[in-house]
Coordinates of C-alpha atoms in Angstrom, one line a residue:
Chain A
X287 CA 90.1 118.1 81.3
X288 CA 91.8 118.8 84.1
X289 CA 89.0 116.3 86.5
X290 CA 90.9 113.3 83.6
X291 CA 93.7 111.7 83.4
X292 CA 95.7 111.0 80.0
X293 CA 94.9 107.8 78.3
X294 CA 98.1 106.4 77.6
X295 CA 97.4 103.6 75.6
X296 CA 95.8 106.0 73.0
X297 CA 98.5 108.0 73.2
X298 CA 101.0 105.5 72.9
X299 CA 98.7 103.6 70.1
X300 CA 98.6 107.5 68.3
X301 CA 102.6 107.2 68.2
X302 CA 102.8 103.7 67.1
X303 CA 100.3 104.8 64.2
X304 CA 102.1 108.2 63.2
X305 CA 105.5 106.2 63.1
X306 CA 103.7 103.3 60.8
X307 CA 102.5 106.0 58.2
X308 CA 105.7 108.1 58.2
X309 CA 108.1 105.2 58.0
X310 CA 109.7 106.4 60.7
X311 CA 111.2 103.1 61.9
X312 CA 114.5 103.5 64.2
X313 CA 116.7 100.1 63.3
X314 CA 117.0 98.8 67.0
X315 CA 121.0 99.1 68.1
X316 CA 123.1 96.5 67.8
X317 CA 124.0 96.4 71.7
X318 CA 120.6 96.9 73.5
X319 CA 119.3 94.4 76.5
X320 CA 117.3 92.3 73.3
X321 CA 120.7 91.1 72.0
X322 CA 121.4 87.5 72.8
X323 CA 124.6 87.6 72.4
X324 CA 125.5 90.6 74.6
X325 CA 123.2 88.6 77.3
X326 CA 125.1 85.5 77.0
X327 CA 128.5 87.2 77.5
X328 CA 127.8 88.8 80.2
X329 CA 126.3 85.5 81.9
X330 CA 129.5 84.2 80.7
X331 CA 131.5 86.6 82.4
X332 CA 129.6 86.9 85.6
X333 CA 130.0 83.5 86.2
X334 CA 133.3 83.1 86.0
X335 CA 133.4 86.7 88.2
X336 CA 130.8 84.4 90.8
X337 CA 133.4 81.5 90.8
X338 CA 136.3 83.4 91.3
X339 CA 134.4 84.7 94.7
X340 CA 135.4 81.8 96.7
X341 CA 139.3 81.5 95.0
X342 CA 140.8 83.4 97.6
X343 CA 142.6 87.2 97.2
X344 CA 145.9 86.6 95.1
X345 CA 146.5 89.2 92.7
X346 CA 145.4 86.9 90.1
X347 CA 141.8 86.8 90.7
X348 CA 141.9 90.2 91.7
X349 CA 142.8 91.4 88.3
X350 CA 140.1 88.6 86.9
X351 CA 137.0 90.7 89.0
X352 CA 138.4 93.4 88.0
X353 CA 138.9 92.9 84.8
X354 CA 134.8 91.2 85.0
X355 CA 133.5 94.0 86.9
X356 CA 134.7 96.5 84.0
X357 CA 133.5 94.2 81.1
X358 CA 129.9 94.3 82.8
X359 CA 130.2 98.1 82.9
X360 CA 129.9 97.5 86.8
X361 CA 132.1 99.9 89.5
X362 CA 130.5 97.2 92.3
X363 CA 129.4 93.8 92.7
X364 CA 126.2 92.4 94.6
X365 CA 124.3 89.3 93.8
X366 CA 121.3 91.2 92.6
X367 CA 122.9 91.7 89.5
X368 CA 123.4 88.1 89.0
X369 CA 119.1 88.1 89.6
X370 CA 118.9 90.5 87.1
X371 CA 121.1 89.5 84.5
X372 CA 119.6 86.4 85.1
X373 CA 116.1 87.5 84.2
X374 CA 117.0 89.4 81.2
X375 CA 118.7 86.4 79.6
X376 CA 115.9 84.4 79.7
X377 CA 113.4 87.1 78.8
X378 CA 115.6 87.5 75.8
X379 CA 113.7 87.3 72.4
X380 CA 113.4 84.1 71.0
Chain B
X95 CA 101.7 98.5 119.9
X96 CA 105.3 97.1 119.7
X97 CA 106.3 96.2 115.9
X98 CA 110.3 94.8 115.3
X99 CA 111.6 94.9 111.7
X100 CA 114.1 92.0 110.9
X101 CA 116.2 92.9 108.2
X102 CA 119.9 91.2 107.0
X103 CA 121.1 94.9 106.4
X104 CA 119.8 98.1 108.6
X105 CA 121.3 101.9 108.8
X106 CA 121.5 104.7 107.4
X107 CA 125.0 103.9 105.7
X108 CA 123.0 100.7 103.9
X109 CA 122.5 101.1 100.3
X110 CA 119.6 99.3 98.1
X111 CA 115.8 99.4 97.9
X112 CA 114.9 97.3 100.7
X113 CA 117.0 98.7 103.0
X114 CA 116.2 102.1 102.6
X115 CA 112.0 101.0 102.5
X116 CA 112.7 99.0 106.0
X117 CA 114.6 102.3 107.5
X118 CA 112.0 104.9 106.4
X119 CA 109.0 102.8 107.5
X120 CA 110.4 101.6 110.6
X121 CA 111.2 105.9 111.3
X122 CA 107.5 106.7 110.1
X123 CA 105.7 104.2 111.8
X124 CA 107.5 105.2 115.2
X125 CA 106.8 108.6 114.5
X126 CA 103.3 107.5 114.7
X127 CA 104.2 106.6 118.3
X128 CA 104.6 102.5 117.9
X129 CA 107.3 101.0 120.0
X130 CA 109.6 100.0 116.7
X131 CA 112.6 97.8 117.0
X132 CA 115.0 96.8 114.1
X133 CA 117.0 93.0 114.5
X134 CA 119.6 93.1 111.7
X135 CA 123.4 91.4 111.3
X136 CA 126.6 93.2 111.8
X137 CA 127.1 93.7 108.0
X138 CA 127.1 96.9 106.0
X139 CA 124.6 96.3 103.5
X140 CA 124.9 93.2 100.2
X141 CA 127.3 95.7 97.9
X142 CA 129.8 95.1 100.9
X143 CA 129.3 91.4 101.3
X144 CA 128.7 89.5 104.8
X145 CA 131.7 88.0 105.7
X146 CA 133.3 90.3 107.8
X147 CA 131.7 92.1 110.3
X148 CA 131.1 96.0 109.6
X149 CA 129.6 96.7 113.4
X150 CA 130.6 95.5 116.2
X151 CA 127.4 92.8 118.1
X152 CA 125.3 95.1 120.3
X153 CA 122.4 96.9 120.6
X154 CA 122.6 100.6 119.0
X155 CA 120.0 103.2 119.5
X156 CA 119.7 105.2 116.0
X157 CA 117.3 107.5 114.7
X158 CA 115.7 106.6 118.5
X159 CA 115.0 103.3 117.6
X160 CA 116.8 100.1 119.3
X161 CA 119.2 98.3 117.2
X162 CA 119.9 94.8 117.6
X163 CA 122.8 93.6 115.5
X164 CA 124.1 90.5 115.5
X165 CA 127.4 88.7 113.7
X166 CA 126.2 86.8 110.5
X167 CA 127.2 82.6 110.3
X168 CA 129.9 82.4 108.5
X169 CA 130.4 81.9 104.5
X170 CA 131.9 79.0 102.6
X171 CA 132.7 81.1 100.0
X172 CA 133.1 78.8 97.3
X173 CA 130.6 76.7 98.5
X174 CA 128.1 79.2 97.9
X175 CA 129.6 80.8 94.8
X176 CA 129.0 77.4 93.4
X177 CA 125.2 77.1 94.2
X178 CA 124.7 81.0 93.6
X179 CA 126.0 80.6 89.9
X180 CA 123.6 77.1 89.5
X181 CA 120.6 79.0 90.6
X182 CA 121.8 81.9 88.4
X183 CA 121.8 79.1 85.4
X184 CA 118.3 78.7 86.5
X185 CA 119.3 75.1 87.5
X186 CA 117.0 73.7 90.4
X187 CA 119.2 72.4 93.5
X188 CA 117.9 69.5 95.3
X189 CA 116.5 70.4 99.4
X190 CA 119.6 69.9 100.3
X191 CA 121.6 72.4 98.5
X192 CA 118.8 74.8 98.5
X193 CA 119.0 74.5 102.7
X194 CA 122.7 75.0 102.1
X195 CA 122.1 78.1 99.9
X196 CA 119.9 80.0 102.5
X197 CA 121.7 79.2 105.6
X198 CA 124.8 81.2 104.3
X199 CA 122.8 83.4 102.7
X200 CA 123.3 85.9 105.6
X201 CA 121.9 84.1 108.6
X202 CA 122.6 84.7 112.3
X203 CA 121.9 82.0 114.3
X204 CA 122.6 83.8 117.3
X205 CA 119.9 86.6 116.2
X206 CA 117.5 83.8 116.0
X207 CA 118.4 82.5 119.3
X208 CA 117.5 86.0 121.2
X209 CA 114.6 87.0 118.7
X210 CA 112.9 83.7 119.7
X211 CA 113.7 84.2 123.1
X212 CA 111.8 88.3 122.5
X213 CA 109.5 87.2 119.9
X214 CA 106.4 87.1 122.4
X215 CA 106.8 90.6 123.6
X216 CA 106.2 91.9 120.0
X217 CA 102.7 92.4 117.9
X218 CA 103.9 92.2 114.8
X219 CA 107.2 91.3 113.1
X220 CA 108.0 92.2 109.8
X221 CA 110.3 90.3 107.5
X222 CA 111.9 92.0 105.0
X223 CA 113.0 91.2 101.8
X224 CA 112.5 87.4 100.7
X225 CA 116.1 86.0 99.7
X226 CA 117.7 86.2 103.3
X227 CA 118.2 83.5 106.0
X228 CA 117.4 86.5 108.5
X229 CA 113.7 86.0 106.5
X230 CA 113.2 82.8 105.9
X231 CA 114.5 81.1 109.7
X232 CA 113.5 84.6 111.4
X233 CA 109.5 84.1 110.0
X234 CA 109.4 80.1 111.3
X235 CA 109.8 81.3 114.9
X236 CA 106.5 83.2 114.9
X237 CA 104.4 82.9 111.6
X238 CA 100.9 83.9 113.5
X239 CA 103.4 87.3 113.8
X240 CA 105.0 87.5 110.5
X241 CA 104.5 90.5 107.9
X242 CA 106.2 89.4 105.1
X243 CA 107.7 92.3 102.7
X244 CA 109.3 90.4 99.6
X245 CA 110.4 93.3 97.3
X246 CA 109.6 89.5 94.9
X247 CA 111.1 89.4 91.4
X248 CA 110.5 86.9 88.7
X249 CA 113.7 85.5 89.0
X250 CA 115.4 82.0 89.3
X251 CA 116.0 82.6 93.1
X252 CA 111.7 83.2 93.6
X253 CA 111.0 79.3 92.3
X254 CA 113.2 77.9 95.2
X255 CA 111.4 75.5 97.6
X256 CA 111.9 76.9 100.4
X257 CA 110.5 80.6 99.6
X258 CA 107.5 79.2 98.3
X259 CA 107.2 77.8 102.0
X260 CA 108.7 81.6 103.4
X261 CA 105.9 82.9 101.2
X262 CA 102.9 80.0 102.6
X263 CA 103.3 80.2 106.0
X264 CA 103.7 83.9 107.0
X265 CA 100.7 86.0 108.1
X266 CA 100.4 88.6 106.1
X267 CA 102.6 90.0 103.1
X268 CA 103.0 93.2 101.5
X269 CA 103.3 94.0 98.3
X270 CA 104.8 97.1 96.5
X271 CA 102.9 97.0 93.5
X272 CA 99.7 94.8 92.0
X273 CA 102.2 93.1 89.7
X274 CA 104.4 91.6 92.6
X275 CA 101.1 90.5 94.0
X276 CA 100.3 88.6 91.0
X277 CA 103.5 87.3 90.4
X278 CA 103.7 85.7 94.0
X279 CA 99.8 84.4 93.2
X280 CA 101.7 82.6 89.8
X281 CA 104.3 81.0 91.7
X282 CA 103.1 80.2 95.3
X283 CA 99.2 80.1 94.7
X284 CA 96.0 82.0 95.7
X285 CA 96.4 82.3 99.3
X286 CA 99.3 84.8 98.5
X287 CA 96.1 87.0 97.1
X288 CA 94.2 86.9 100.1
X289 CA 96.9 87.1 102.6
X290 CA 98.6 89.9 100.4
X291 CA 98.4 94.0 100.6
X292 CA 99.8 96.0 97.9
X293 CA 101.1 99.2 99.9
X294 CA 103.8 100.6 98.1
X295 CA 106.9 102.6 99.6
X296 CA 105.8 106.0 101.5
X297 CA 107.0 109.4 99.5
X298 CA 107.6 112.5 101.2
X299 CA 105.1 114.6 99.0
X300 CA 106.0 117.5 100.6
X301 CA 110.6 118.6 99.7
X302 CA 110.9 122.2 98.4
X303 CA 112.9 121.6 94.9
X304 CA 114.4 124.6 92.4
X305 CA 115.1 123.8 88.8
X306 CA 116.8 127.6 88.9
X307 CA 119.1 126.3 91.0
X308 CA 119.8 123.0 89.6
X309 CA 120.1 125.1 86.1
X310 CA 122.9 127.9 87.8
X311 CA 124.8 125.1 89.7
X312 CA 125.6 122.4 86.6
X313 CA 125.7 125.3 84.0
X314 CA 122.3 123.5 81.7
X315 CA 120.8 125.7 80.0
X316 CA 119.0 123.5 77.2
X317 CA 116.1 120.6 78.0
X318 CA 117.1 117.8 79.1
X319 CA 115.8 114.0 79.8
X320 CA 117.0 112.7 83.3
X321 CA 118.1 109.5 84.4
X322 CA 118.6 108.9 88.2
X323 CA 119.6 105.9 89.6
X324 CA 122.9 103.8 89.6
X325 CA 124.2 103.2 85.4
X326 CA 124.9 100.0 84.9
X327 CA 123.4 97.9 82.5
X328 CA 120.8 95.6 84.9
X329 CA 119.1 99.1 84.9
X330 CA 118.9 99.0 80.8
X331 CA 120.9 102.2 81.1
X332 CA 122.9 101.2 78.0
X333 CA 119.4 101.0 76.1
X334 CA 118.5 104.4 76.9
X335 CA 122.4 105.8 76.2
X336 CA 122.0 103.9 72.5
X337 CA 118.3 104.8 72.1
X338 CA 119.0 108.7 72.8
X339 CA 122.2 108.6 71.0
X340 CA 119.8 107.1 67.4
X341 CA 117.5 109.9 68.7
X342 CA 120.0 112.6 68.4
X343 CA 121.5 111.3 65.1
X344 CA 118.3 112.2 63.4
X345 CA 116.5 115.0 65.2
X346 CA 117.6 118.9 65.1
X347 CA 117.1 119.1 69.1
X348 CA 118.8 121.2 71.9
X349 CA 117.3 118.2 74.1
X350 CA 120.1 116.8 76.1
X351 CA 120.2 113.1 78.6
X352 CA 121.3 114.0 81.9
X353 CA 122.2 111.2 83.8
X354 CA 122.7 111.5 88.0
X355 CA 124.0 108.4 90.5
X356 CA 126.7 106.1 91.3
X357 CA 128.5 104.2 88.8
X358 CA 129.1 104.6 85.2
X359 CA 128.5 103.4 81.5
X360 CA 130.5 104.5 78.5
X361 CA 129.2 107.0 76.3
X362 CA 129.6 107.2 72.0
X363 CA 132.6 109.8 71.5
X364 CA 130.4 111.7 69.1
X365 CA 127.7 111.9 72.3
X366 CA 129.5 113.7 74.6
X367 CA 128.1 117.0 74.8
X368 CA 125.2 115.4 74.3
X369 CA 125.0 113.1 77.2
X370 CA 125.8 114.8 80.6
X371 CA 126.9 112.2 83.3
X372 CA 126.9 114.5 87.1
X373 CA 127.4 111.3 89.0
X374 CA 126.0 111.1 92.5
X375 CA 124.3 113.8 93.6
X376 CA 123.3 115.6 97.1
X377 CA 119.6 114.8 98.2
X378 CA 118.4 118.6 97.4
X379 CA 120.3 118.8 93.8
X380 CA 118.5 115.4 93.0
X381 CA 115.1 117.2 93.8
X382 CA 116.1 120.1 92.2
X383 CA 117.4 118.0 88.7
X384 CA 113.7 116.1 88.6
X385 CA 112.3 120.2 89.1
X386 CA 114.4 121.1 85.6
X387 CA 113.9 118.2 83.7
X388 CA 111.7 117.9 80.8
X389 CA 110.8 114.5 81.6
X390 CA 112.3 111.5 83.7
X391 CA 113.2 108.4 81.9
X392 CA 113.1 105.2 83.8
X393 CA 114.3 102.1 80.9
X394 CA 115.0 99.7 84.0
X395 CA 113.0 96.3 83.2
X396 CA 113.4 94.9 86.7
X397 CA 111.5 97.9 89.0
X398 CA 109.4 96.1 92.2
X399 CA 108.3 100.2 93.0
X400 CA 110.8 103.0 91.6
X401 CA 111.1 105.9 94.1
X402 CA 112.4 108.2 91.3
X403 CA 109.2 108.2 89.4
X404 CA 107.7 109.2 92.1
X405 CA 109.3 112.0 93.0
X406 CA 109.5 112.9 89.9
X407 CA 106.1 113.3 89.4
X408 CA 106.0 114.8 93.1
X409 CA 107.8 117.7 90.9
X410 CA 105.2 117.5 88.1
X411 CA 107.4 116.2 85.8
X412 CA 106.3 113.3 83.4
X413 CA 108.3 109.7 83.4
X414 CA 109.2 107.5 80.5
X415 CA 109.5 103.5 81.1
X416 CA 110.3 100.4 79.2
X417 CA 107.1 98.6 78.5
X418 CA 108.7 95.0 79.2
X419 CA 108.6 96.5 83.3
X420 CA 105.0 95.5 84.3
X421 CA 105.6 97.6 87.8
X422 CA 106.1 100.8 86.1
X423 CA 104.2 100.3 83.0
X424 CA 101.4 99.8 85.6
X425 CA 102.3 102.9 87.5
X426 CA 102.3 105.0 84.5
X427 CA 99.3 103.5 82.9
X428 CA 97.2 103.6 86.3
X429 CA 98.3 107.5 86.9
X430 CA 98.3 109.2 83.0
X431 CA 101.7 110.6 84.4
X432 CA 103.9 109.2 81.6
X433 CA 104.1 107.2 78.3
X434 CA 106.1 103.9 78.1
X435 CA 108.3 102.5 74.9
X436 CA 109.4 99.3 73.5
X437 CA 112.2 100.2 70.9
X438 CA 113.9 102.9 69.8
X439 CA 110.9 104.2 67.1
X440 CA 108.6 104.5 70.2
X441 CA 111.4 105.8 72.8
X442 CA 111.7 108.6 69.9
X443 CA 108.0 109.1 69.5
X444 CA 107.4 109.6 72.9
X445 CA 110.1 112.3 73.2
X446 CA 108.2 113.9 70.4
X447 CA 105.2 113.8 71.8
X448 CA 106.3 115.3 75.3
X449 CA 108.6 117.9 73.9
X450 CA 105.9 118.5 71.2
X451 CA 103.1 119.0 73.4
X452 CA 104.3 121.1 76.8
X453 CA 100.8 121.9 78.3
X454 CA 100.0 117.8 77.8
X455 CA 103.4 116.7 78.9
X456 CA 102.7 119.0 82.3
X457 CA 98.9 117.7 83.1
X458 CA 100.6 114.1 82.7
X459 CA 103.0 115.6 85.5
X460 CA 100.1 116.8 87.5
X461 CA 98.5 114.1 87.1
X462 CA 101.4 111.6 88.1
X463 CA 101.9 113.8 91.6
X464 CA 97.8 113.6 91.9
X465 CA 98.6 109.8 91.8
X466 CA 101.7 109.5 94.4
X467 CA 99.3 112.1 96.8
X468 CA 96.7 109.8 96.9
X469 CA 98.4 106.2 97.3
X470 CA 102.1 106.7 98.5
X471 CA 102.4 109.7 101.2
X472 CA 103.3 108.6 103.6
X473 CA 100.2 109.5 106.1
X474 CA 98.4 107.3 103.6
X475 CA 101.2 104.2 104.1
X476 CA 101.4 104.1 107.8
X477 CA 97.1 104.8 108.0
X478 CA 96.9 101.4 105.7
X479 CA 99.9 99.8 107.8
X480 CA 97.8 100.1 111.0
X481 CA 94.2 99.2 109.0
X482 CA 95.3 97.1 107.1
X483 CA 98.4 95.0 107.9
X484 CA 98.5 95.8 111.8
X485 CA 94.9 94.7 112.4

């Protein structure tokens, strides 16, 4: 055994099988990364967070990022997470 | 041999994935005894923006490699919010705009000024990662020269014009995992195959880690599932939070999440001795939490290499990750050093399974640090940087 390595696809195919027979299905949540309308808000949001970039610093748009930042569950901004957020809206189920 | 690394971001002080891959190969190839020399802006790193300058223009010596740093052209801020948030849209910009895009995208024309003028006296120059005007102008003054390192994700930015021609006319690229390689093959075309290595990111396979300690320190006694990594939700953290808290709700389990790194997501009321968030962590308690952990969870979707599985497993410890990420499904799959999920019924079954089955859950550990020995120490990198990519 130890010369092996695990075969995960059996493994995972084993778990998938055992949670068929036992009717063990978890309802997914209703917030998770697959919801399409969580996705879309947060596009929505980091838009408007994106436009606001080039408004300037007046307290206004201050409290606006701020405000973003904390509705994306964020503590800092970078343009990755607009790659990212991106991607998973359009790998959102159809 | 004399190899410079031009990067938009370079120190020690840099946070991201790239930055912190161009620093530690840049140090391991010089401790190899290659004449190393890093061309970079004046900003911090991307968290901090590029607008203002963070160091002063000069040339540094750090680590005992030479430091060029130079100031980055300046922003139109709205200008480039305004193409950013198209491309984000996944709208395509005309050659124009995408031109526009890039050049503020932290360029330095004054870098590219003195690298042309130095670009002879080099071997090699590796460009590193794809989205940067330091990349993209730095790699048309020498192509016959250029090492491309793309850190490539499938994203709106990758279908851009212009990268497809940063990604045709440099020498060589390197890939960190056969699914990048493939993905650059999908968008660019076949010569991104044969021009292509997939290395990886070097791993110190050798750090002394204590889960005794980690266990008297943070006062956790029970098992636990850790999380490293920054919590926010473009690392699915709020997936695994939701999954764990379903998980709880219907298991009789001691098992707790333990969650290290910067930022923060909320956590259910009814959770919270459940879910244990330590926030950022010194390097040797991080070792030490991957030592006491009964398995690493990795949900991110959007992974071009993940350093945490791999030092993980360089503990022994097994990993978790969301099937929709091809890199670490790949990682885990190619190793036997973890099991991936899709939903919350498999997230749950896997946990089962490992918690279930200890002496299987530990050979999957073995076997994962087996894996990282034999592609990703870093002996192993630089020996395939010099065979391979230096050659």
């Amino acid at each position: 055994m130890e010369n092996e390595r695990p075969d995960v696809e059996a493994i995972i195919a084993g778990i998938k099988k055992n949670i068929e027979e036992a009717g063990q299905n978890i309802p997914e949540p209703s917030l998770s990364n697959g919801d399409p309308e969580s996705m879309e808000y947060n596009l929505r949001l980091l838009n408007i967070y994106v436009q606001s970039r080039g408004g300037g610093s007046n307290l206004f748009i201050r409290f606006i990022r701020r405000f973003v930042l904390r509705a994306l569950g964020l503590s800092g901004f970078h343009e990755n997470i607009a790659k990212v957020l991106n991607e998973l809206a359009k790998n959102k189920p159809k | 041999m004399k190899i410079a690394f031009v990067a938009p971001f370079y120190g020690a002080k840099a946070g991201g994935g790239a930055e912190a891959e161009c620093r530690s190969t840049a140090l391991q190839l010089a401790g190899r005894g290659m004449e190393v020399e890093i061309w970079t802006t004046c900003a911090l790193d991307l968290s901090h923006g590029w607008e203002k300058n963070y160091y002063k223009e000069g040339i540094y010596l750090e680590d005992g490699l030479r430091v060029y740093r130079y100031p980055a052209a300046p922003l139109h801020a709205a200008k480039f919010a305004e193409l950013n948030s198209r491309l984000i849209a996944g709208e395509k910009l005309t050659r124009a705009e995408e031109e526009q895009f890039m050049a503020m995208h932290v360029s330095s024309p004054d870098m590219l000024r003195k690298l042309a003028e130095k670009c002879s006296t080099y071997d090699w120059i590796c460009f590193i990662p794809y989205l940067f005007g330091t990349t993209y102008y730095g790699s048309m003054l020498c192509p016959e020269k250029a090492v491309l390192i793309p850190c490539l994700h499938n994203e709106g930015y990758a279908r851009m014009a212009l990268v497809k021609e940063l990604f045709l006319r440099t020498r060589k690229i390197v890939y960190n995992a056969t699914a990048e390689m493939w993905l650059a093959v999908d968008l660019y075309g076949d010569s991104c195959r044969g021009r292509g290595v997939v290395m990886g990111i070097g791993i110190d396979t050798e750090f002394e880690s204590s889960a005794e300690r980690f266990r008297r320190i943070y006062k956790i006694k029970d098992p636990f599932i850790l999380y490293a990594g920054r919590k926010d939700r473009t690392k699915n953290v709020h997936t695994l939070i939701s999954y764990f808290s379903l998980y709880k709700k219907r298991r009789k389990s001691s098992l707790k999440l333990v969650m290290i790194g910067p930022a923060s997501l909320p956590v259910p009321a009814d959770m919270r001795n459940e879910i244990i968030d330590l926030g950022f962590l010194p390097e040797q308690d991080k070792k030490d939490a991957y030592s006491a952990a009964s398995m690493l969870c990795q949900p991110s979707i959007h992974e071009s290499f993940s350093i945490v599985i791999m030092e993980s497993w360089v503990c022994g410890v097994p990993c978790l990750v969301h099937r929709n990420c091809e890199v670490t499904k790949e990682h885990v799959i190619a190793s036997g050093g973890g099991l991936y999920f899709t939903n919350a019924s498999e997230f749950a079954g896997c946990i089962d399974y490992l918690m279930e089955n200890p002496d299987k859950a530990s050979f999957m550990g073995k076997c994962g640090k087996k894996y990282v020995e034999a592609n990703f120490a870093w002996q192993k990198i630089i020996n395939r940087y010099c065979n391979e990519v230096f050659a």
